[in-house]
Short mmCIF file of C-alpha atoms in Angstrom, two decimals:
data_model
loop_
_atom_site.label_atom_id
_atom_site.label_comp_id
_atom_site.label_asym_id
_atom_site.label_seq_id
_atom_site.Cartn_x
_atom_site.Cartn_y
_atom_site.Cartn_z
CA MET A 25 90.58 -90.53 -57.45
CA GLU A 26 93.54 -88.76 -56.60
CA GLY A 27 95.66 -90.54 -58.69
CA THR A 28 93.34 -90.70 -61.55
CA THR A 29 93.09 -86.85 -61.26
CA GLY A 30 97.25 -86.83 -60.93
CA ARG A 31 97.52 -88.96 -64.26
CA SER A 32 95.38 -87.11 -66.09
CA LYS A 33 97.33 -83.74 -65.39
CA SER A 34 100.47 -85.10 -66.58
CA GLU A 35 98.61 -86.25 -70.02
CA MET A 36 97.61 -82.74 -70.82
CA GLU A 37 100.61 -81.72 -70.09
CA SER A 38 102.50 -84.32 -72.12
CA GLY A 39 100.28 -83.87 -74.48
CA SER A 40 99.83 -79.97 -74.61
CA THR A 41 104.12 -80.27 -75.01
CA SER A 42 103.66 -82.56 -78.05
CA ASN A 43 101.63 -80.18 -79.53
CA ASN A 44 104.18 -77.30 -79.27
CA ASN A 45 106.27 -79.43 -80.91
CA GLU A 46 104.33 -81.14 -83.21
CA SER A 47 103.35 -77.24 -84.30
CA HIS A 48 106.83 -75.96 -84.43
CA ILE A 49 108.17 -78.66 -86.95
CA ALA A 50 105.22 -78.21 -88.75
CA PHE A 51 106.34 -75.02 -89.45
CA LYS A 52 110.13 -75.30 -90.21
CA GLU A 53 108.71 -77.50 -92.78
CA GLY A 54 106.65 -75.29 -94.74
CA SER A 55 107.89 -72.41 -96.78
CA TRP A 56 110.19 -69.51 -96.06
CA PHE A 57 107.04 -67.56 -95.92
CA GLY A 58 104.91 -69.97 -93.62
CA GLN A 59 107.71 -69.27 -91.72
CA PHE A 60 108.19 -65.79 -91.69
CA LYS A 61 104.52 -65.18 -90.91
CA ASN A 62 104.14 -67.69 -89.01
CA GLY A 63 107.39 -66.60 -86.67
CA SER A 64 108.58 -69.99 -86.21
CA ASN A 65 112.16 -70.23 -87.26
CA PRO A 66 114.57 -67.87 -84.96
CA TRP A 67 117.32 -69.01 -87.50
CA MET A 68 115.94 -67.18 -90.67
CA ALA A 69 114.18 -64.05 -87.68
CA ARG A 70 118.56 -63.12 -88.44
CA TYR A 71 118.06 -62.29 -91.79
CA VAL A 72 114.75 -60.56 -91.56
CA TYR A 73 116.64 -58.14 -88.66
CA GLY A 74 120.06 -57.96 -91.04
CA LEU A 75 117.73 -57.20 -94.26
CA ILE A 76 116.24 -54.02 -91.13
CA PHE A 77 119.58 -52.78 -90.04
CA LEU A 78 120.74 -52.19 -94.04
CA ALA A 79 117.75 -50.79 -94.75
CA SER A 80 118.77 -48.13 -91.79
CA ASN A 81 122.30 -48.26 -93.51
CA LEU A 82 120.94 -47.19 -97.02
CA LEU A 83 118.37 -44.94 -95.93
CA ALA A 84 121.21 -43.05 -93.37
CA TRP A 85 123.31 -43.01 -96.65
CA ALA A 86 120.60 -41.36 -98.54
CA VAL A 87 120.20 -38.85 -96.46
CA ARG A 88 123.38 -37.19 -96.17
CA ASP A 89 124.46 -37.60 -99.52
CA TYR A 90 120.99 -36.87 -101.24
CA GLY A 91 118.63 -35.53 -98.28
CA ARG A 92 117.74 -31.98 -99.91
CA ASN A 93 116.73 -33.39 -102.82
CA ALA A 94 114.68 -36.49 -101.85
CA PHE A 95 113.85 -35.56 -99.13
CA PRO A 96 113.01 -31.05 -99.41
CA GLU A 97 110.39 -31.66 -97.43
CA MET A 98 112.51 -32.12 -93.52
CA GLU A 99 113.34 -28.53 -94.43
CA ARG A 100 109.63 -27.45 -92.76
CA LEU A 101 110.35 -29.53 -89.62
CA LYS A 102 110.95 -27.52 -86.30
CA ASN A 103 114.32 -29.44 -85.15
CA CYS A 104 115.53 -29.18 -88.92
CA GLN A 105 116.92 -25.86 -88.84
CA GLY A 106 116.15 -25.56 -92.53
CA GLY A 107 118.08 -28.79 -93.28
CA ARG A 108 120.98 -28.29 -91.56
CA GLY A 109 119.58 -30.64 -88.21
CA CYS A 110 118.35 -33.51 -90.41
CA LEU A 111 120.55 -33.64 -93.31
CA GLY A 112 124.22 -34.51 -93.19
CA ALA A 113 126.28 -35.92 -90.29
CA GLU A 114 123.50 -34.82 -88.18
CA GLY A 115 120.65 -36.57 -89.81
CA VAL A 116 122.08 -39.80 -90.37
CA LEU A 117 122.82 -39.56 -86.37
CA ARG A 118 119.25 -39.25 -86.48
CA VAL A 119 118.60 -42.14 -88.66
CA SER A 120 121.54 -44.13 -86.08
CA LEU A 121 119.08 -43.28 -82.95
CA GLY A 122 115.89 -44.55 -84.41
CA CYS A 123 117.81 -48.04 -85.58
CA PHE A 124 119.51 -48.27 -82.08
CA ALA A 125 116.59 -47.53 -79.98
CA PHE A 126 115.00 -50.28 -81.70
CA TYR A 127 117.37 -53.05 -81.50
CA PHE A 128 118.02 -51.62 -77.93
CA VAL A 129 113.66 -51.89 -77.02
CA MET A 130 114.29 -56.03 -78.69
CA PHE A 131 117.31 -55.99 -76.26
CA LEU A 132 115.56 -55.53 -73.19
CA SER A 133 112.04 -57.47 -74.62
CA THR A 134 114.28 -60.34 -74.93
CA ALA A 135 117.22 -61.03 -73.14
CA GLY A 136 116.93 -64.00 -70.85
CA THR A 137 115.48 -66.18 -73.28
CA SER A 138 116.28 -69.72 -72.69
CA SER A 139 113.25 -71.69 -74.26
CA LEU A 140 111.57 -71.95 -77.29
CA TYR A 141 107.96 -72.30 -77.75
CA ASN A 142 107.01 -69.36 -75.30
CA CYS A 143 106.15 -65.81 -75.49
CA ARG A 144 109.25 -63.87 -75.84
CA ASP A 145 110.31 -66.51 -78.18
CA THR A 146 107.16 -65.97 -80.15
CA TRP A 147 108.05 -62.16 -80.42
CA HIS A 148 111.60 -62.68 -81.26
CA SER A 149 110.76 -64.68 -84.28
CA GLY A 150 107.54 -63.33 -85.53
CA TRP A 151 105.04 -60.66 -84.98
CA TRP A 152 107.38 -58.92 -87.92
CA SER A 153 103.90 -56.54 -88.94
CA VAL A 154 104.16 -54.76 -85.52
CA LYS A 155 107.50 -54.86 -85.52
CA ILE A 156 108.42 -52.79 -88.59
CA GLY A 157 106.43 -50.73 -87.58
CA LEU A 158 107.95 -50.13 -84.31
CA TRP A 159 111.74 -49.84 -86.53
CA ILE A 160 109.61 -46.79 -88.91
CA ALA A 161 108.03 -45.22 -86.01
CA LEU A 162 111.08 -45.23 -83.99
CA THR A 163 113.24 -44.33 -87.02
CA ALA A 164 110.00 -41.38 -88.02
CA THR A 165 110.31 -40.16 -84.15
CA ALA A 166 114.13 -39.54 -84.79
CA PHE A 167 113.82 -36.54 -86.71
CA LEU A 168 111.00 -34.53 -84.00
CA VAL A 169 114.18 -34.98 -81.31
CA PRO A 170 115.98 -32.05 -80.87
CA THR A 171 118.65 -30.62 -81.92
CA PHE A 172 120.71 -31.30 -78.43
CA ILE A 173 119.80 -34.72 -77.95
CA ILE A 174 121.47 -35.66 -81.00
CA GLN A 175 124.69 -34.36 -80.44
CA ILE A 176 124.71 -35.59 -76.93
CA TYR A 177 123.91 -38.89 -78.64
CA GLY A 178 126.35 -38.81 -81.10
CA GLU A 179 128.94 -38.43 -77.98
CA ILE A 180 127.07 -41.47 -76.56
CA ALA A 181 128.25 -43.63 -80.02
CA HIS A 182 131.92 -42.94 -80.09
CA PHE A 183 131.50 -45.44 -76.88
CA GLY A 184 128.77 -48.16 -78.34
CA ALA A 185 130.66 -48.18 -81.73
CA GLY A 186 133.98 -48.85 -79.51
CA VAL A 187 131.81 -51.65 -77.93
CA PHE A 188 130.79 -52.91 -81.21
CA LEU A 189 134.59 -52.63 -82.67
CA LEU A 190 135.37 -54.66 -78.86
CA VAL A 191 132.50 -57.45 -79.69
CA GLN A 192 133.63 -57.89 -82.98
CA LEU A 193 137.25 -57.95 -82.41
CA VAL A 194 136.64 -60.87 -79.53
CA SER A 195 134.51 -62.98 -81.85
CA VAL A 196 137.24 -63.34 -84.27
CA ILE A 197 139.45 -64.26 -81.99
CA SER A 198 137.33 -66.89 -80.03
CA PHE A 199 136.59 -68.26 -83.60
CA ILE A 200 140.42 -68.65 -84.54
CA THR A 201 141.13 -70.06 -80.96
CA TRP A 202 138.48 -72.50 -81.34
CA LEU A 203 139.36 -73.34 -84.68
CA ASN A 204 142.76 -74.38 -83.90
CA ASP A 205 141.45 -76.14 -80.65
CA CYS A 206 139.27 -78.48 -83.16
CA CYS A 207 142.56 -78.87 -85.08
CA GLN A 208 144.35 -79.67 -81.79
CA GLN A 209 142.02 -82.80 -80.52
CA ASP A 210 143.37 -85.85 -80.27
CA LYS A 211 141.27 -87.54 -82.45
CA THR A 212 141.31 -85.12 -84.84
CA GLU A 213 145.37 -83.81 -84.39
CA ASP A 214 146.85 -86.66 -87.43
CA LYS A 215 144.29 -85.35 -89.92
CA CYS A 216 144.28 -81.59 -89.41
CA HIS A 217 148.13 -81.80 -89.04
CA ILE A 218 148.38 -81.42 -93.31
CA HIS A 219 145.29 -79.37 -93.16
CA VAL A 220 146.65 -76.73 -90.30
CA MET A 221 150.03 -76.62 -91.89
CA LEU A 222 148.80 -75.35 -95.21
CA LEU A 223 146.57 -72.90 -93.95
CA ALA A 224 148.95 -71.77 -91.47
CA THR A 225 151.86 -70.87 -94.59
CA ALA A 226 149.02 -69.40 -96.43
CA ALA A 227 148.55 -67.14 -93.95
CA TYR A 228 151.66 -66.12 -93.02
CA ILE A 229 152.49 -65.81 -97.70
CA ILE A 230 149.56 -63.76 -97.67
CA CYS A 231 150.53 -61.04 -94.51
CA ILE A 232 153.92 -60.85 -95.67
CA VAL A 233 152.94 -60.20 -99.33
CA GLY A 234 150.46 -57.73 -98.21
CA ILE A 235 153.01 -55.96 -95.83
CA ILE A 236 155.08 -55.78 -99.27
CA MET A 237 152.06 -53.76 -101.11
CA MET A 238 151.26 -51.86 -98.37
CA TYR A 239 154.83 -50.87 -98.50
CA VAL A 240 154.95 -49.95 -102.43
CA TRP A 241 151.02 -48.49 -101.89
CA TYR A 242 151.52 -46.28 -99.26
CA ALA A 243 154.66 -45.80 -98.51
CA PRO A 244 156.16 -44.59 -101.47
CA GLU A 245 159.13 -42.24 -100.37
CA PRO A 246 160.93 -41.72 -97.37
CA SER A 247 158.84 -39.25 -95.94
CA CYS A 248 155.57 -40.95 -95.31
CA LEU A 249 157.34 -41.66 -91.79
CA LEU A 250 153.05 -42.21 -90.23
CA ASN A 251 152.67 -45.03 -92.77
CA ILE A 252 155.61 -46.39 -92.77
CA PHE A 253 155.66 -46.38 -89.28
CA PHE A 254 152.20 -48.30 -89.30
CA ILE A 255 153.52 -51.05 -91.78
CA THR A 256 155.92 -52.13 -89.83
CA TRP A 257 155.11 -52.02 -86.72
CA THR A 258 151.88 -54.46 -87.88
CA LEU A 259 155.05 -56.87 -88.54
CA VAL A 260 156.95 -56.52 -85.76
CA LEU A 261 153.60 -57.31 -84.14
CA ILE A 262 153.10 -60.69 -86.18
CA GLN A 263 156.01 -61.16 -84.65
CA LEU A 264 155.78 -61.17 -81.39
CA MET A 265 152.35 -63.23 -81.19
CA THR A 266 154.05 -65.51 -83.34
CA SER A 267 156.83 -66.31 -80.72
CA VAL A 268 154.12 -65.68 -77.97
CA SER A 269 152.23 -68.56 -79.42
CA LEU A 270 155.27 -70.57 -80.16
CA HIS A 271 156.68 -70.37 -76.78
CA PRO A 272 156.98 -74.04 -74.68
CA LYS A 273 154.67 -73.11 -72.31
CA VAL A 274 152.39 -71.94 -74.48
CA ASN A 275 152.52 -73.39 -77.37
CA ALA A 276 149.24 -72.38 -79.12
CA GLY A 277 150.86 -73.75 -82.23
CA ILE A 278 151.51 -72.14 -85.57
CA LEU A 279 147.80 -71.86 -87.07
CA THR A 280 146.51 -69.28 -83.82
CA PRO A 281 148.82 -66.25 -85.12
CA GLY A 282 149.01 -66.73 -88.63
CA LEU A 283 144.74 -66.36 -88.54
CA MET A 284 146.10 -62.81 -86.23
CA GLY A 285 148.31 -61.55 -89.03
CA LEU A 286 145.88 -61.96 -91.19
CA TYR A 287 143.10 -59.62 -89.16
CA ILE A 288 145.55 -57.62 -88.23
CA VAL A 289 147.15 -56.95 -91.61
CA PHE A 290 143.85 -55.97 -92.82
CA ILE A 291 142.88 -53.65 -90.41
CA CYS A 292 146.70 -51.53 -90.76
CA TRP A 293 145.29 -51.63 -94.74
CA CYS A 294 141.89 -50.37 -93.58
CA ALA A 295 143.70 -47.88 -91.23
CA ILE A 296 145.61 -46.61 -93.81
CA ARG A 297 143.14 -46.40 -96.76
CA SER A 298 141.29 -44.13 -93.99
CA GLU A 299 143.72 -41.13 -94.41
CA PRO A 300 142.05 -38.57 -96.45
CA ALA A 301 141.96 -37.93 -99.97
CA GLY A 302 145.20 -35.72 -101.49
CA GLU A 303 148.08 -37.67 -99.27
CA ASN A 304 150.81 -38.07 -100.92
CA CYS A 305 151.99 -41.45 -99.74
CA ILE A 306 148.64 -43.06 -101.29
CA ARG A 307 149.68 -44.59 -104.67
CA LYS A 308 146.41 -47.26 -105.21
CA ALA A 309 143.45 -45.76 -105.65
CA GLU A 310 141.49 -43.14 -104.09
CA ALA A 311 141.76 -43.07 -100.45
CA SER A 312 137.70 -42.48 -99.97
CA ASN A 313 136.41 -44.42 -102.34
CA ARG A 314 135.24 -47.65 -101.03
CA THR A 315 132.81 -49.07 -98.31
CA ASP A 316 133.49 -50.61 -95.35
CA TRP A 317 133.02 -54.63 -94.64
CA LEU A 318 132.02 -55.48 -91.08
CA THR A 319 130.96 -58.90 -90.01
CA ILE A 320 129.11 -60.37 -87.03
CA ILE A 321 129.72 -63.84 -86.13
CA VAL A 322 127.13 -66.23 -84.64
CA LYS A 323 127.81 -69.37 -83.11
CA LYS A 324 125.96 -71.62 -85.08
CA GLU A 325 125.40 -75.11 -82.36
CA ALA A 326 122.06 -77.13 -82.48
CA PRO A 327 120.31 -76.11 -79.64
CA VAL A 328 119.73 -78.94 -76.90
CA GLY A 329 115.86 -79.51 -76.50
CA ASP A 330 113.89 -76.77 -75.88
CA ALA A 331 117.35 -74.07 -75.54
CA VAL A 332 117.31 -71.03 -77.48
CA PRO A 333 119.38 -71.54 -80.98
CA TYR A 334 121.62 -68.42 -79.48
CA GLY A 335 121.28 -65.58 -77.40
CA TYR A 336 118.31 -63.24 -78.01
CA GLY A 337 119.12 -60.63 -76.34
CA PHE A 338 122.84 -60.68 -77.29
CA PHE A 339 121.75 -61.35 -81.08
CA HIS A 340 120.03 -57.13 -80.59
CA PHE A 341 122.52 -56.30 -78.71
CA VAL A 342 125.42 -56.30 -81.39
CA PHE A 343 123.01 -54.90 -83.84
CA ALA A 344 122.20 -51.62 -81.17
CA THR A 345 126.27 -50.73 -80.96
CA GLY A 346 126.01 -52.17 -84.69
CA ALA A 347 123.46 -49.22 -84.45
CA MET A 348 126.04 -46.68 -83.94
CA TYR A 349 129.15 -48.41 -85.27
CA PHE A 350 127.53 -47.69 -88.73
CA ALA A 351 126.93 -44.13 -88.03
CA MET A 352 130.19 -43.02 -87.04
CA LEU A 353 131.25 -44.44 -90.23
CA LEU A 354 129.47 -42.63 -92.50
CA ILE A 355 130.52 -39.09 -90.44
CA GLY A 356 134.26 -40.50 -89.72
CA TRP A 357 133.66 -40.20 -86.56
CA ASN A 358 133.48 -36.61 -85.50
CA THR A 359 130.30 -35.46 -85.26
CA HIS A 360 131.15 -32.22 -86.90
CA HIS A 361 133.44 -33.87 -90.53
CA ILE A 362 131.57 -32.82 -93.32
CA ILE A 363 132.29 -35.66 -95.67
CA LYS A 364 132.40 -36.38 -99.21
CA LYS A 365 129.41 -38.28 -101.46
CA TRP A 366 129.79 -42.20 -101.95
CA THR A 367 132.94 -42.34 -98.90
CA ILE A 368 132.52 -44.15 -95.28
CA ASP A 369 134.85 -44.35 -93.16
CA VAL A 370 137.08 -41.48 -93.82
CA GLY A 371 139.39 -39.03 -91.82
CA TRP A 372 142.19 -39.10 -89.24
CA THR A 373 139.82 -39.95 -86.63
CA SER A 374 138.92 -42.88 -88.63
CA THR A 375 142.76 -43.73 -89.12
CA TRP A 376 143.80 -43.90 -85.71
CA VAL A 377 140.57 -45.91 -84.73
CA ARG A 378 141.18 -48.81 -86.85
CA ILE A 379 144.81 -48.84 -85.76
CA VAL A 380 143.69 -48.39 -82.01
CA ASN A 381 142.01 -51.55 -82.95
CA GLU A 382 144.90 -53.60 -84.26
CA TRP A 383 146.63 -52.81 -81.18
CA LEU A 384 143.89 -53.64 -78.83
CA ALA A 385 143.26 -57.19 -80.76
CA VAL A 386 147.30 -58.01 -80.80
CA CYS A 387 147.05 -57.47 -76.48
CA VAL A 388 143.79 -59.38 -76.63
CA TYR A 389 145.45 -62.20 -77.83
CA LEU A 390 148.09 -62.27 -76.12
CA TRP A 391 146.20 -61.78 -73.09
CA MET A 392 144.05 -65.20 -74.49
CA LEU A 393 147.41 -67.01 -74.74
CA VAL A 394 149.61 -66.33 -71.52
CA ALA A 395 146.29 -65.75 -69.14
CA PRO A 396 146.25 -69.26 -68.36
CA VAL A 397 149.85 -69.69 -67.88
CA ILE A 398 149.64 -67.07 -65.24
CA LEU A 399 147.04 -68.51 -63.58
CA LEU A 400 148.49 -72.01 -63.27
CA ARG A 401 151.47 -70.23 -61.78
CA CYS A 402 149.89 -68.33 -59.42
CA ARG A 403 147.97 -70.97 -58.48
CA GLN A 404 151.06 -73.35 -57.92
CA THR A 405 152.14 -70.13 -55.62
CA ASN A 406 149.29 -70.61 -53.47
CA GLU A 407 149.50 -74.30 -53.25
CA SER A 408 153.04 -74.08 -52.02
CA ALA A 409 152.27 -71.21 -49.92
#
C-alpha cells in the first residue's frame, strides 16, 4: 500500500509538471496576443514594460512643454498652486515619481524569482490590465502629493539617475569584455583574428575622426579652452586605455580599448552638445535641439530547465532608476531649471554629469584590466610569506 501510494503521488507530481510544461509550450506557440493575454512569454513582457516606460516619458514631456494648454484642469488641484506645482519641471518630477513607484513595486514583487511556472513569474509576464491600471493610478496619485515631497524626490532622483548611469556603464563594459573573451577563446581565436583586427582598426579610425570633427565643430577658436580640454583629455584617455590593455602583464588585446574609445568619444560629444545654447564655441547645429538615446543591455541566454531567462528584479530596478534618469534629462539635472521646448538634457549641469560619467567609465575599465594582476600579485605575496 505504501509503495502504491508513493508511486501514485510521484505520478501526480510528474503529471502536474508535464501539464505545466505543455501549457507553457502551447502558450508560447500561440499568437502574440495570446501570449500577452495568458502571460506566458517573459521575453515579450520586456517590450510591454518598455512601452509603459515610453508612455511615461512622453507624458512627462507633454506636461513640461504643453501642460498649460493640454492639462488646464491641473491648475485647479490644491497641490498644483495654479499650475506651478504640476507643470514644468515639477510636473516632470511628478510623472517620474509615478513611473518610479510602479517599477519599484514590480521590483519588490519579483525580486528573487528563480523559476518559471510560479505566481511571481505569472505576475511579471501577465496580469497586464491590473498592472496598467496600477501604473495609471500611481501616476495620477503623484499629482496629489504635496510639493515638498516632490522636491525631496527631485533631490533623491539625482542619486537614482547616477545609479542608472553606473548600471548602463557597467553593462557596456561587460558587453565589450564579453565580446573580447569570446574572440580570444581557443576554438574561435583563429577565425576571429581578422575580424577583431578589422573591427579594432575601424573603431580607432572612427575615434580619430570623431576627435578631429569635435575640434572643428566645438573648438573653432583658441578661446574655447573648456571644450579643447574635454576633447584633448578624451584623446589622452584613449591612449591610456590602449597602453594599459597592451601591457604584457595585462594583454587584453586591442579590441576592448578601441570599443571603449568609441564609447567615451560619444559621451564627450553628448557632453559638449549639452552646453547651453548661445555658446560661441558651438558651431555645428544648435546645442539643444536634439534627443537623447539610452540603451539598456539585457544579456540574453537560453534558460536552463525552469530557470527564468533574466533577472526580473534587476530588470525592474533598472527601469525604476531610469524613471529618475529621464526626469533629470527633461529638467537638465536642475530641479529649479527652466528648459526650453523640444530640448533634452541641456545645461552646464548636464555637461559635467556626462564628463564625469566619461572619466568614471575609463576608471572602471582600467580597474577591470589591472585588478586581476593586482590580486594575483597579492596572492603570490601571501603564499610566499
